[in-house]
PDB file of C-alpha atoms and ligand atoms in Angstrom:
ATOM      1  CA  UNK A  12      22.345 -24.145   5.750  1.00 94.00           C
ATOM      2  CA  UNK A  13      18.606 -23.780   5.636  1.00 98.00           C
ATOM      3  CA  UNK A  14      16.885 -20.504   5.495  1.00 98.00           C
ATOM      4  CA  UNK A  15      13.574 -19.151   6.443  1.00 98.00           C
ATOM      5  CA  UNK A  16      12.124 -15.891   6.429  1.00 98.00           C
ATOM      6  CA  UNK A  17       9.420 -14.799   9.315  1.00 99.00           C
ATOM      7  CA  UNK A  18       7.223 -11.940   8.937  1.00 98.00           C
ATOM      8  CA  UNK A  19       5.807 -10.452  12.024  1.00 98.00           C
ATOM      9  CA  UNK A  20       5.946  -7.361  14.662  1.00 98.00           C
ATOM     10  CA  UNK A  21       8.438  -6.446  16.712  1.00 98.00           C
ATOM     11  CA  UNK A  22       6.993  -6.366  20.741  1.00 98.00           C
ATOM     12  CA  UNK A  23      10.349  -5.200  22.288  1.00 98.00           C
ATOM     13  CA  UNK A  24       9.120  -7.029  25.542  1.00 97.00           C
ATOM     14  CA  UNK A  25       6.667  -9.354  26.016  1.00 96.00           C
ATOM     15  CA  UNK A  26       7.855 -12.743  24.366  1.00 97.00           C
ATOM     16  CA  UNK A  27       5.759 -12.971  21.295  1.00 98.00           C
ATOM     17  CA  UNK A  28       6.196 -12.767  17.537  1.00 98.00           C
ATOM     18  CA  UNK A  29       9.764 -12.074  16.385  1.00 98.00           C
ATOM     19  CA  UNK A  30      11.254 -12.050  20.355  1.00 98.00           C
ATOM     20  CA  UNK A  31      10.279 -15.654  20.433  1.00 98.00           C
ATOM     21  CA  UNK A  32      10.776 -16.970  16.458  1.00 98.00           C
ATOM     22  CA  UNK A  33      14.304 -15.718  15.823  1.00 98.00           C
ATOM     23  CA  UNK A  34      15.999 -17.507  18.997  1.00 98.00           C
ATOM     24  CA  UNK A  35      13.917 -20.317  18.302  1.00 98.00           C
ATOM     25  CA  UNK A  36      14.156 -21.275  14.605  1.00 98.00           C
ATOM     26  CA  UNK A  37      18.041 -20.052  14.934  1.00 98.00           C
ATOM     27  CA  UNK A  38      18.507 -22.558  17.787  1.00 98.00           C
ATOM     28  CA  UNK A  39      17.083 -25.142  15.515  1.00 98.00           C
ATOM     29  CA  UNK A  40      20.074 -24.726  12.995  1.00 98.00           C
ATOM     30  CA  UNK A  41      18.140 -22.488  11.008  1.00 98.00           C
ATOM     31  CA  UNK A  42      19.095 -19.301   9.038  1.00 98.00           C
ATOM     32  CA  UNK A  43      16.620 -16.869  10.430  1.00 98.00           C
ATOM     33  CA  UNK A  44      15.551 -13.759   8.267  1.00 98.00           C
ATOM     34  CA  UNK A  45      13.125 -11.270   9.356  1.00 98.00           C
ATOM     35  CA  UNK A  46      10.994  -8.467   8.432  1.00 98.00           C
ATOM     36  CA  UNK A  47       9.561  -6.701  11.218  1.00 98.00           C
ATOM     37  CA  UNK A  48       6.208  -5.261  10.081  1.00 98.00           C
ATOM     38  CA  UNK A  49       5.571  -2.854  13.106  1.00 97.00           C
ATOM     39  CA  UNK A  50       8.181  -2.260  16.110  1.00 98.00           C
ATOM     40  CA  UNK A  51       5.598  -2.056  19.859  1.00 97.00           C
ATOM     41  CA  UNK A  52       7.480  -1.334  23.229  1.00 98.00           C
ATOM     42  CA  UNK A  53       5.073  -4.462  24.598  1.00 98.00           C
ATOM     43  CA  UNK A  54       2.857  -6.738  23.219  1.00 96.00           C
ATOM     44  CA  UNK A  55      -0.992  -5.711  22.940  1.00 94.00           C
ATOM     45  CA  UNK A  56      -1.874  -6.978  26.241  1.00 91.00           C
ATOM     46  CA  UNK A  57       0.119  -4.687  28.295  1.00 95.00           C
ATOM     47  CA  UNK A  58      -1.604  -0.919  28.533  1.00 95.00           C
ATOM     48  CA  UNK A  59      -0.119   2.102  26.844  1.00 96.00           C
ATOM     49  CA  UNK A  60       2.344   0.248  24.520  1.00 96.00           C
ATOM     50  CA  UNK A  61       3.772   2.407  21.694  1.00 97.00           C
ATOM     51  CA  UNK A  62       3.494   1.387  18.072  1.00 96.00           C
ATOM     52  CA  UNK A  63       5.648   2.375  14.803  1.00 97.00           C
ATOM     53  CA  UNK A  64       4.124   0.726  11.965  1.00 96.00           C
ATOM     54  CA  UNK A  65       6.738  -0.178   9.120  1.00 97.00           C
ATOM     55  CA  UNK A  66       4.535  -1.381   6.619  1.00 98.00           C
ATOM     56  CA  UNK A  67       6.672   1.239   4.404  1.00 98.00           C
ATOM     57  CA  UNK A  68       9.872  -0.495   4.730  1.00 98.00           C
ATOM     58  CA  UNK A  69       8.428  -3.422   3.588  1.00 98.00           C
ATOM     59  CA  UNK A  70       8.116  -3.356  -0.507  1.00 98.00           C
ATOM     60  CA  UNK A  71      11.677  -1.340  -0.285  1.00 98.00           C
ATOM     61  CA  UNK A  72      13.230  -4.640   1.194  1.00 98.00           C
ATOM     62  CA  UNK A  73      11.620  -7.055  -0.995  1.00 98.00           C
ATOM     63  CA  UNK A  74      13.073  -4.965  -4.050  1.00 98.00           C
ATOM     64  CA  UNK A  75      16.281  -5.416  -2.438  1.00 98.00           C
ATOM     65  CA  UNK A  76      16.158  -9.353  -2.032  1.00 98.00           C
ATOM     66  CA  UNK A  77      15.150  -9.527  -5.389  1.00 98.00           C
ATOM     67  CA  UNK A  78      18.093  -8.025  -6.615  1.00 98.00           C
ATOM     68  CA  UNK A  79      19.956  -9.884  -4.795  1.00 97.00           C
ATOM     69  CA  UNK A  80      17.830 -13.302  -5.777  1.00 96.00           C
ATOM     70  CA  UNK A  81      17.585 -14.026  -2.101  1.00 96.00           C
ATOM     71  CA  UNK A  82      15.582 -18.077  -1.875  1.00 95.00           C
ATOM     72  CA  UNK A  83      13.655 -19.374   1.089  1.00 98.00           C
ATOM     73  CA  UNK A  84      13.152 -22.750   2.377  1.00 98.00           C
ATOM     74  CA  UNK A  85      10.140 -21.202   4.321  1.00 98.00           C
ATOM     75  CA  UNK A  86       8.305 -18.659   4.791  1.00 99.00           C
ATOM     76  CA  UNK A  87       6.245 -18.132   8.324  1.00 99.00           C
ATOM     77  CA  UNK A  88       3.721 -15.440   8.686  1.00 98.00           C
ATOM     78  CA  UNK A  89       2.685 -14.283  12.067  1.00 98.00           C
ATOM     79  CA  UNK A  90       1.202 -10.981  13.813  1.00 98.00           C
ATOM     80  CA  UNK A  91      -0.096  -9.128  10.815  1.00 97.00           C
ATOM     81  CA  UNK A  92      -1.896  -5.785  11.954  1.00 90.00           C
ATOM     82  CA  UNK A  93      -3.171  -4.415   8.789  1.00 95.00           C
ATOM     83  CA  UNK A  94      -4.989  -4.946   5.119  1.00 97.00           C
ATOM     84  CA  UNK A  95      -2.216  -3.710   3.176  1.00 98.00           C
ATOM     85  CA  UNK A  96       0.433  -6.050   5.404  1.00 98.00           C
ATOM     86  CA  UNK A  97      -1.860  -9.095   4.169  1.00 98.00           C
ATOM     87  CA  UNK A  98      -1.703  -7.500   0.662  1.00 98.00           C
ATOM     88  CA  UNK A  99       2.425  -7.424   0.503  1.00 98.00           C
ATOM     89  CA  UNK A 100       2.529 -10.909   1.810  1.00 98.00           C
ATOM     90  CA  UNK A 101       0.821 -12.216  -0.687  1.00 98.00           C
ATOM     91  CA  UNK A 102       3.631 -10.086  -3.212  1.00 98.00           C
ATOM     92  CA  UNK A 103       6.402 -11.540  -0.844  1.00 98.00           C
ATOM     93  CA  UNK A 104       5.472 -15.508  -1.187  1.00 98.00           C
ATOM     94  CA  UNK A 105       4.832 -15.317  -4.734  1.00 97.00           C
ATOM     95  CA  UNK A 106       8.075 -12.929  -5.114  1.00 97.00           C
ATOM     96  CA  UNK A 107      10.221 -15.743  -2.822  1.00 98.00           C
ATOM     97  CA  UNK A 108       8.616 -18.866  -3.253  1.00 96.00           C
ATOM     98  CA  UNK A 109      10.811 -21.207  -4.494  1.00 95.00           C
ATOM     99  CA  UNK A 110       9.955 -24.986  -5.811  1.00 95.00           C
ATOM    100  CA  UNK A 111      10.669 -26.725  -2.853  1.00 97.00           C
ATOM    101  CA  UNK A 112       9.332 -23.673  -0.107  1.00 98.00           C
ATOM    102  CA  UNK A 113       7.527 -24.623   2.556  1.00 98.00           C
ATOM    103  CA  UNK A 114       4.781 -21.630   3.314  1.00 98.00           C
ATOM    104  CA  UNK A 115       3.108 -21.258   6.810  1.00 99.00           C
ATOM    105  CA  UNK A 116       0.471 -18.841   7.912  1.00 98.00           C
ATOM    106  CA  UNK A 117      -0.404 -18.450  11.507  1.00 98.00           C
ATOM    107  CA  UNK A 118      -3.395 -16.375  11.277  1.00 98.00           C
ATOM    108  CA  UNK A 119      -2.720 -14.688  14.905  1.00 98.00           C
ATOM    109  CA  UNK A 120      -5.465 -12.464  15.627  1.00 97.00           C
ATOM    110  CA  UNK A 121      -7.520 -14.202  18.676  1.00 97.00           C
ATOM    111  CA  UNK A 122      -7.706 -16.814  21.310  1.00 96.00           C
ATOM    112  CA  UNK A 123     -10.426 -17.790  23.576  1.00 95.00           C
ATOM    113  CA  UNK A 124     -13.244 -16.633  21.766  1.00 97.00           C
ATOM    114  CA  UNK A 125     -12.185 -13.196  21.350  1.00 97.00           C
ATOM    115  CA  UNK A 126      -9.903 -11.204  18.779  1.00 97.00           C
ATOM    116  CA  UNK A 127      -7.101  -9.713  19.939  1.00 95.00           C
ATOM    117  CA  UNK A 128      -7.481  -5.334  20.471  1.00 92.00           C
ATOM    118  CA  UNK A 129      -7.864  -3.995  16.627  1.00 92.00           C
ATOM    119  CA  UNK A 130      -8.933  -6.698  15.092  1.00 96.00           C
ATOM    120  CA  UNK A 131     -12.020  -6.947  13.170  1.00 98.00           C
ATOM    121  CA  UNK A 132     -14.023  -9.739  11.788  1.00 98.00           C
ATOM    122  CA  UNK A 133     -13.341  -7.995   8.020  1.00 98.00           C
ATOM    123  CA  UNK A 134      -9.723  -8.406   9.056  1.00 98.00           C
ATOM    124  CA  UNK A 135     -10.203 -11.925   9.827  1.00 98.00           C
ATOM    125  CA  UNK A 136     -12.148 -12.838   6.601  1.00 98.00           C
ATOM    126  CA  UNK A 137      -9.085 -11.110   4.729  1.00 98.00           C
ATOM    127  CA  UNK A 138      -6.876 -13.270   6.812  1.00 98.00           C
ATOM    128  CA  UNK A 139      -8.499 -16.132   5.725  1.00 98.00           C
ATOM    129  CA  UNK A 140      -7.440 -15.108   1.737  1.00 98.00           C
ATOM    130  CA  UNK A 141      -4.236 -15.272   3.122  1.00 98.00           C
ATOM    131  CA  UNK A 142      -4.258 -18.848   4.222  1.00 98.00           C
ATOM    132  CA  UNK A 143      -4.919 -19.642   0.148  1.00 98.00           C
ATOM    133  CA  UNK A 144      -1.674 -18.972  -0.243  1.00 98.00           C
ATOM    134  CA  UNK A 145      -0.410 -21.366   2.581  1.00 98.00           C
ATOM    135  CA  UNK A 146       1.238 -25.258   2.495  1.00 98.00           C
ATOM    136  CA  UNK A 147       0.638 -24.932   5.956  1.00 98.00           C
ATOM    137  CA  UNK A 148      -2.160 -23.179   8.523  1.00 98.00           C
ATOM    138  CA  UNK A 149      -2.045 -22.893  11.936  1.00 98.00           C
ATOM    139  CA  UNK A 150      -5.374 -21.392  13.856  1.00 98.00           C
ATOM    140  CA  UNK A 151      -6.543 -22.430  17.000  1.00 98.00           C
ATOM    141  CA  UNK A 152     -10.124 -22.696  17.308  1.00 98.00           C
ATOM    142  CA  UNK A 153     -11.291 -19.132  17.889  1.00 98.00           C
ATOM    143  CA  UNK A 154      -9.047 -17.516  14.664  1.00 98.00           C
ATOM    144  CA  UNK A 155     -10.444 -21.025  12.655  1.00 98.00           C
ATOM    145  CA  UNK A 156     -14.298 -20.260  13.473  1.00 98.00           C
ATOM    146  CA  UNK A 157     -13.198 -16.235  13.225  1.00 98.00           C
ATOM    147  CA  UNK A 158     -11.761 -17.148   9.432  1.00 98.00           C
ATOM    148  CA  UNK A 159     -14.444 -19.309   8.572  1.00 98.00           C
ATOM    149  CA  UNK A 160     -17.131 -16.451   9.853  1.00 98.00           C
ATOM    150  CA  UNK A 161     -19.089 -19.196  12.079  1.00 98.00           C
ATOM    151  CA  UNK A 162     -19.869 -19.028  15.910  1.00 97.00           C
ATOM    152  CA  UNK A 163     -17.196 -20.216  17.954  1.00 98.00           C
ATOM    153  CA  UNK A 164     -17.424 -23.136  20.231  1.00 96.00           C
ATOM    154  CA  UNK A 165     -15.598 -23.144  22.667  1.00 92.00           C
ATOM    155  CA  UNK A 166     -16.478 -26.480  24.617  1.00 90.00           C
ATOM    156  CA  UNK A 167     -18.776 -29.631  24.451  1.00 89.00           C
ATOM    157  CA  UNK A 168     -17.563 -30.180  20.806  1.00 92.00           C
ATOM    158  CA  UNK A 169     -16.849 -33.969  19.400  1.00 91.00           C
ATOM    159  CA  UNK A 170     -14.226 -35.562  17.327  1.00 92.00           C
ATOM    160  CA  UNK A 171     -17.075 -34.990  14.001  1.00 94.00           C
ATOM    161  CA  UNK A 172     -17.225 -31.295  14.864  1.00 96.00           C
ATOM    162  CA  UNK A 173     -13.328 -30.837  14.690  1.00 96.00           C
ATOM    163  CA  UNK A 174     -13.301 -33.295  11.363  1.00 97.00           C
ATOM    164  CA  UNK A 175     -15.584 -30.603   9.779  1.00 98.00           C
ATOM    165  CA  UNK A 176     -13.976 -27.864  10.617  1.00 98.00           C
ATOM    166  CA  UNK A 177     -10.136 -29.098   9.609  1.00 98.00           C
ATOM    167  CA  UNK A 178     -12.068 -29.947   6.050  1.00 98.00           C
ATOM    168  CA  UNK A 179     -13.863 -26.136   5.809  1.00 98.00           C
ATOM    169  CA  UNK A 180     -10.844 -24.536   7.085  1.00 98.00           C
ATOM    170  CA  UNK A 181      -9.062 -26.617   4.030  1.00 98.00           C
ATOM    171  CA  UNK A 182     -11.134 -24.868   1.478  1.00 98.00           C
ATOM    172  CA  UNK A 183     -10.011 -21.866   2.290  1.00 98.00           C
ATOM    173  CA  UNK A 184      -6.993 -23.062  -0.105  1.00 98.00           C
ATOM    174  CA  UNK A 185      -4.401 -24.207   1.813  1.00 98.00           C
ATOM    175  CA  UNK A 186      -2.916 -27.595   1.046  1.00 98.00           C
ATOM    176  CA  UNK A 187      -2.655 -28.709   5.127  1.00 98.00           C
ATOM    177  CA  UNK A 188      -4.659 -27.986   8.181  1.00 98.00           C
ATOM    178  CA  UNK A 189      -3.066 -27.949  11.837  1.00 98.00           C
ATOM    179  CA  UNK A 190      -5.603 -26.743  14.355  1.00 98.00           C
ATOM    180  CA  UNK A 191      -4.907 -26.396  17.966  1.00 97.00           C
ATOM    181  CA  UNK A 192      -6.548 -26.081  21.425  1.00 95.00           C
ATOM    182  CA  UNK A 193      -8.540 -29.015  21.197  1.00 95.00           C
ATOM    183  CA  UNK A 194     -10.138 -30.410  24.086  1.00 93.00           C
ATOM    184  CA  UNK A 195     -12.909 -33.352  24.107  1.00 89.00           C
ATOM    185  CA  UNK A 196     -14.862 -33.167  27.298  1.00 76.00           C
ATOM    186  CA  UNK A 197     -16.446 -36.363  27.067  1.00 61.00           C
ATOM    187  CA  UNK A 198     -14.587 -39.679  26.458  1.00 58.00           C
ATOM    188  CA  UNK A 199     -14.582 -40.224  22.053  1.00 59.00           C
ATOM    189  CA  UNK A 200     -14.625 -43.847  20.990  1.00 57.00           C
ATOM    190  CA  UNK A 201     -11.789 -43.617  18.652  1.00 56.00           C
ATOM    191  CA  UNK A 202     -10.100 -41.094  20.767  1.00 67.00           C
ATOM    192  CA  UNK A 203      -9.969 -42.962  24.487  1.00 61.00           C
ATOM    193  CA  UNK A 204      -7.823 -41.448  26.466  1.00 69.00           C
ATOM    194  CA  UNK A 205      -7.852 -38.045  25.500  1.00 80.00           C
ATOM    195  CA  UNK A 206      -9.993 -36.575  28.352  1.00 75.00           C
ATOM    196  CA  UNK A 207      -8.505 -33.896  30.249  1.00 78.00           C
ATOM    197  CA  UNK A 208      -5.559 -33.473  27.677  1.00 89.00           C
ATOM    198  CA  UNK A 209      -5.300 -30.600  25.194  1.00 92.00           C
ATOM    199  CA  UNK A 210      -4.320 -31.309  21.392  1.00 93.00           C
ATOM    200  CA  UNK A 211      -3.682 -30.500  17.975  1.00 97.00           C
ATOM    201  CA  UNK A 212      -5.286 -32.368  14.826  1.00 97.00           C
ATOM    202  CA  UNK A 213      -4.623 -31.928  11.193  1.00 98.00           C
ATOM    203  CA  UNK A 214      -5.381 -32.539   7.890  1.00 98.00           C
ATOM    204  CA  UNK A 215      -3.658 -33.422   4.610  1.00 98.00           C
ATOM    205  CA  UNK A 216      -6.028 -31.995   1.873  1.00 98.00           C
ATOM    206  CA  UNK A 217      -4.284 -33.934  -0.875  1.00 96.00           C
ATOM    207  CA  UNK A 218      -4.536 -37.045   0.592  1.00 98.00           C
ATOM    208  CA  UNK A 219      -7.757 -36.858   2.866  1.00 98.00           C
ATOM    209  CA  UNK A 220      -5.261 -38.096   6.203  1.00 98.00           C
ATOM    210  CA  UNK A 221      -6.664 -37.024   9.568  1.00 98.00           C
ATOM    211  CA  UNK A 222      -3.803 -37.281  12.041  1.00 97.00           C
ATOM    212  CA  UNK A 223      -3.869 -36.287  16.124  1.00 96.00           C
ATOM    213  CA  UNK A 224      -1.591 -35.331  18.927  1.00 96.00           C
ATOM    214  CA  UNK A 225      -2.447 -34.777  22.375  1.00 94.00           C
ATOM    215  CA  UNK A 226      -0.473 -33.349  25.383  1.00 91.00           C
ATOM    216  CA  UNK A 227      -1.234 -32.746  28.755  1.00 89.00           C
ATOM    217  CA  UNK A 228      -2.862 -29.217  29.637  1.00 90.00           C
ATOM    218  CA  UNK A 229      -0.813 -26.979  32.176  1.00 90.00           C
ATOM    219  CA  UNK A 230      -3.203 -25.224  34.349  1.00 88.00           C
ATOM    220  CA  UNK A 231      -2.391 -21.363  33.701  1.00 91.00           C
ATOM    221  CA  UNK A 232      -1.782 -20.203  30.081  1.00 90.00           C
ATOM    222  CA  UNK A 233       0.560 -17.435  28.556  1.00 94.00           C
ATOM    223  CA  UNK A 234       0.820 -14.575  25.945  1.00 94.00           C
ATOM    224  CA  UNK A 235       3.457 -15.906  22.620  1.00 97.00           C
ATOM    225  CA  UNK A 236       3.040 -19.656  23.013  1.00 97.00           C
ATOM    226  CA  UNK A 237       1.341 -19.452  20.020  1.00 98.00           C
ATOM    227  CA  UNK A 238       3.754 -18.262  18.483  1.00 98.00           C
ATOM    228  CA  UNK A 239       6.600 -20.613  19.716  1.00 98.00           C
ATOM    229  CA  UNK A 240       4.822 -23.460  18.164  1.00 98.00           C
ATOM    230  CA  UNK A 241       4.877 -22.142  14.994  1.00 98.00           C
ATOM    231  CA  UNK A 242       8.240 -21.304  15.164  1.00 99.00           C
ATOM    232  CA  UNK A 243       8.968 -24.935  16.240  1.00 99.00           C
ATOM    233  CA  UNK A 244       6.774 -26.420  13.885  1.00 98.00           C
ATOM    234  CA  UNK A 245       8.514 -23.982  10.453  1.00 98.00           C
ATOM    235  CA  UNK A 246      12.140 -24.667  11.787  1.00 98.00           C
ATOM    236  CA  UNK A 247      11.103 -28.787  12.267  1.00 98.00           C
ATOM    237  CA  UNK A 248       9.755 -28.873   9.065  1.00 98.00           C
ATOM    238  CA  UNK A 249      12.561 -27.172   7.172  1.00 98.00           C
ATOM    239  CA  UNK A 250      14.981 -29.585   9.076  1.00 98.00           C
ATOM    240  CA  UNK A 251      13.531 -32.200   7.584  1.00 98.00           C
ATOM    241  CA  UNK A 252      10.944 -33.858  10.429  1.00 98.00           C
ATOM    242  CA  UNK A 253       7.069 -34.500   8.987  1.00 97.00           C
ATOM    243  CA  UNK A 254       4.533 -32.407   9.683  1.00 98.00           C
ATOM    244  CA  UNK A 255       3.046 -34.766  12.235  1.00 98.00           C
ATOM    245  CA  UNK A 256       6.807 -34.663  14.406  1.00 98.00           C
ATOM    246  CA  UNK A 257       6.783 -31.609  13.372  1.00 98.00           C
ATOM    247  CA  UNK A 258       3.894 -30.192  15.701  1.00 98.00           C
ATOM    248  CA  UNK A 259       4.497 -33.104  18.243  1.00 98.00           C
ATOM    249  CA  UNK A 260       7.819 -31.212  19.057  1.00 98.00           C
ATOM    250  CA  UNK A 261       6.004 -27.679  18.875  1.00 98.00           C
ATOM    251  CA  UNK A 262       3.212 -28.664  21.246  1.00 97.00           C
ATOM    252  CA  UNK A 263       5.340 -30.566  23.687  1.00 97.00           C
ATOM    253  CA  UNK A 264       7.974 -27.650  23.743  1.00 98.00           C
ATOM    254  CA  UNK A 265       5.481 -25.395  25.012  1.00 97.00           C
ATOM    255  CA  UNK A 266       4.329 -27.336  27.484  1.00 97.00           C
ATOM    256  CA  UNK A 267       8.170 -27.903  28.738  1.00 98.00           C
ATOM    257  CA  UNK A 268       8.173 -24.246  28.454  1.00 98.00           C
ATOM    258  CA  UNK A 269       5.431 -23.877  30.449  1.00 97.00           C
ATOM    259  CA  UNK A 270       6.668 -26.161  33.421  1.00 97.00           C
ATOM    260  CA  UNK A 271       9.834 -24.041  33.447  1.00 97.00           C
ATOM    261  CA  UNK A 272       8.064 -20.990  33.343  1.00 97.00           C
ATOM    262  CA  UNK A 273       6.092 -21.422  36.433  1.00 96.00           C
ATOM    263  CA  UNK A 274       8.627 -23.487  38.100  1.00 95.00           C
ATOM    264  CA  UNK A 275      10.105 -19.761  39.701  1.00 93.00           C
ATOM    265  CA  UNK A 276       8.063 -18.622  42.322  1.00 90.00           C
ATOM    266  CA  UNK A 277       7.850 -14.893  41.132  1.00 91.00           C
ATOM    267  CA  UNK A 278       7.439 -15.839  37.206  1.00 92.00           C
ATOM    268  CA  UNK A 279       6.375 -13.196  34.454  1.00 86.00           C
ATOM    269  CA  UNK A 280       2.816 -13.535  33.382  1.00 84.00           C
ATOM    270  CA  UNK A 281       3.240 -11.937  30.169  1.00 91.00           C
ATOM    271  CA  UNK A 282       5.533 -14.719  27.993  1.00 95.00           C
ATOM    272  CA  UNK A 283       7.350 -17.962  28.930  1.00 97.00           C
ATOM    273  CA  UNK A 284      10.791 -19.351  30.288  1.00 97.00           C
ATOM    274  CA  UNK A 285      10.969 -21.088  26.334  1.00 98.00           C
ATOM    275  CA  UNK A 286      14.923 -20.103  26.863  1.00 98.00           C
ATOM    276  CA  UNK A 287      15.116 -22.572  29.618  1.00 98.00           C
ATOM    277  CA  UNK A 288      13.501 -25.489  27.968  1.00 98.00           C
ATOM    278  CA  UNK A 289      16.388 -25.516  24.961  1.00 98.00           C
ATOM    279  CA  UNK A 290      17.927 -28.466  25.914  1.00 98.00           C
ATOM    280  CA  UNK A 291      14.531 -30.498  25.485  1.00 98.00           C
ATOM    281  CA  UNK A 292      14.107 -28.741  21.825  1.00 98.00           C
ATOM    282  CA  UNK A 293      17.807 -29.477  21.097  1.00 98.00           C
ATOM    283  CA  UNK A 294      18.121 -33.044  22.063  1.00 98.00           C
ATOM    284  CA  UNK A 295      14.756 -34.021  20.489  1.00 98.00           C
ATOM    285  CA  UNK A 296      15.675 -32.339  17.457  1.00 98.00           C
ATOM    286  CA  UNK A 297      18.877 -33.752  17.313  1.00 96.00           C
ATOM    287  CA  UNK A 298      17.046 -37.837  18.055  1.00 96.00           C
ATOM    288  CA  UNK A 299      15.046 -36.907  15.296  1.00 93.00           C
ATOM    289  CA  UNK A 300      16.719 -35.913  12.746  1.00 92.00           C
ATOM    290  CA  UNK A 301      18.880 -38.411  12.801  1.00 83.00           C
ATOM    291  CA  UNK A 302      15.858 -40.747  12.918  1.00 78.00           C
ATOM    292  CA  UNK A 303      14.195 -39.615   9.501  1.00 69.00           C
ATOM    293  CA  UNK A 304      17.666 -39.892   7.574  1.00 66.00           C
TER     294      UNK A 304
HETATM  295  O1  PXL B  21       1.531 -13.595  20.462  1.00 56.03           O
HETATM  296  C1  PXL B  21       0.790 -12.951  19.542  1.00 56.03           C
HETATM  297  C2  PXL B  21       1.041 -11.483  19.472  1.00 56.03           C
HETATM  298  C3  PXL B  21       1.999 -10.994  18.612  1.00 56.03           C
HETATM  299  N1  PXL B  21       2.257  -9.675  18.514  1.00 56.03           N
HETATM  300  C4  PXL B  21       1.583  -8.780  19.273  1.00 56.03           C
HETATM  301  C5  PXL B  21       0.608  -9.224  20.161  1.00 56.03           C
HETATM  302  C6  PXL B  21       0.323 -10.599  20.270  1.00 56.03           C
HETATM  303  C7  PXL B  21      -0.713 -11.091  21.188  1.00 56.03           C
HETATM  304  O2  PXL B  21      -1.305 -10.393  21.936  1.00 56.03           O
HETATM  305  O3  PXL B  21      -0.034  -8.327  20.919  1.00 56.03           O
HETATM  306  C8  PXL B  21       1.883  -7.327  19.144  1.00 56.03           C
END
């Protein structure tokens, strides 16, 4: 069986981080191993959450694994809420990463133009060391322009812009670039058809391959999708899909979790109804898998 290894908080309710990436990449036929890096009663967006930081814990367990000689197919980094966090994960993937290790870094720290509360542009900057480490990135467009310490644009953008930043957002080190949240508001020649959908496009910096995927855009948006896709897209790759299939299944699993979400009258604002929308992930898994063999 494969295994993976997410780092993130803890948000005891609120569907984000490791609430949504353990059910998600074990679902997949995944081993899932954890380190929670901070334990909140909610996520950030609720008022008065608590917050126990366990940024101590950390080195203690990575002694341990080494001891033991514990290997990773992957390792997924999400919510990290401090310098010296970003410091012991780049100990942990040179400590765990094997030959064949697949390493993803979702640099989760904003969204629609705006860093999340406690984040600083320093932070993101040190974020962006992070992703040198990476096979893998994952920023939408505010954490990309945040890393890359340039204005962010949030609409009226064309396919060039987005080609430029996948290629700056590669020098930060990291061998492949998947951005999200892109939306063209006028028609693009080699993009028809596009217009009033929402999409992901990345890059291969070894072999210079620009690849898209759009999807259509649900009207009201939620708190941890984010961080579903990445799950989706680490426990897709490590089962064997590419990276393109990969983030095809990630992006259209949110939407699915989306429609279920507000498919109940009285739904929850703060994360999505991802449990009901299972049987999509499962059977397109499943078609896939057996596809690539
Ligand atoms: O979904 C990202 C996320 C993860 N963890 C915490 C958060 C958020 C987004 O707000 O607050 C604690």
């Amino acid at each position: 069986m494969k295994r993976i290894v997410t780092i993130q908080d803890i948000s005891c309710v609120g569907k984000c981080s490791l609430t949504v990436a353990l059910p998600i990449i074990s679902a997949m036929g995944v081993e899932t191993a954890i380190i929670p890096t901070a334990v909140l009663s909610t996520h950030t967006m609720f008022k008065g959450f608590t917050f126990r930081d366990l940024t101590s814990d950390i080195d203690p367990i990575m002694d341990h694994w080494k001891k033991e000689g514990f290997k990773f197919d992957a390792i997924y980094t999400g919510y990290l809420g401090s310098f010296e966090q970003l410091n012991l994960m780049h100990k942990l993937i040179g400590t765990f990463r094997g030959k064949d290790t697949k390493v993803i870094v979702d640099p989760c720290m904003a969204d629609n133009g705006k860093l999340y509360p406690g984040f600083t542009e320093e932070f993101a900057r040190a974020m962006a060391g992070l992703c040198a480490d990476a096979d893998i990135i994952v920023p939408n467009l505010t954490e990309a322009s945040y890393m890359l310490g340039i204005p962010y644009v949030g609409s009226g953008y064309d396919e060039a812009y987005i080609v430029d930043l996948l290629k700056k957002l590669a020098g930060l080190g990291a061998k492949q670039v998947v951005l999200k949240g892109i939306e063209f508001k006028a028609d693009q020649k080699s993009l028809a058809g596009v217009r009033g959908k929402i999409g992901i496009a990345s890059y291969n910096a070894q072999t210079g391959r620009i690849s898209w995927y759009f999807h259509r855009k649900m009207k009201v948006s939620f708190h941890g999708t984010g961080d579903i896709f990445a799950s989706v897209l680490t426990g897709a790759l490590v089962r064997g899909l590419s990276l393109e299939k990969s983030y095809a299944l990630a992006g259209d699993f949110v939407v699915e979790s989306i429609k279920k979400t507000i498919s109940h009258e009285d739904y929850n604002t703060y994360g999505v109804d991802f449990e009901s929308a299972f049987p999509m992930l499962l059977r397109r898994l499943s078609r896939e898998t057996v596809s690539s063999r």
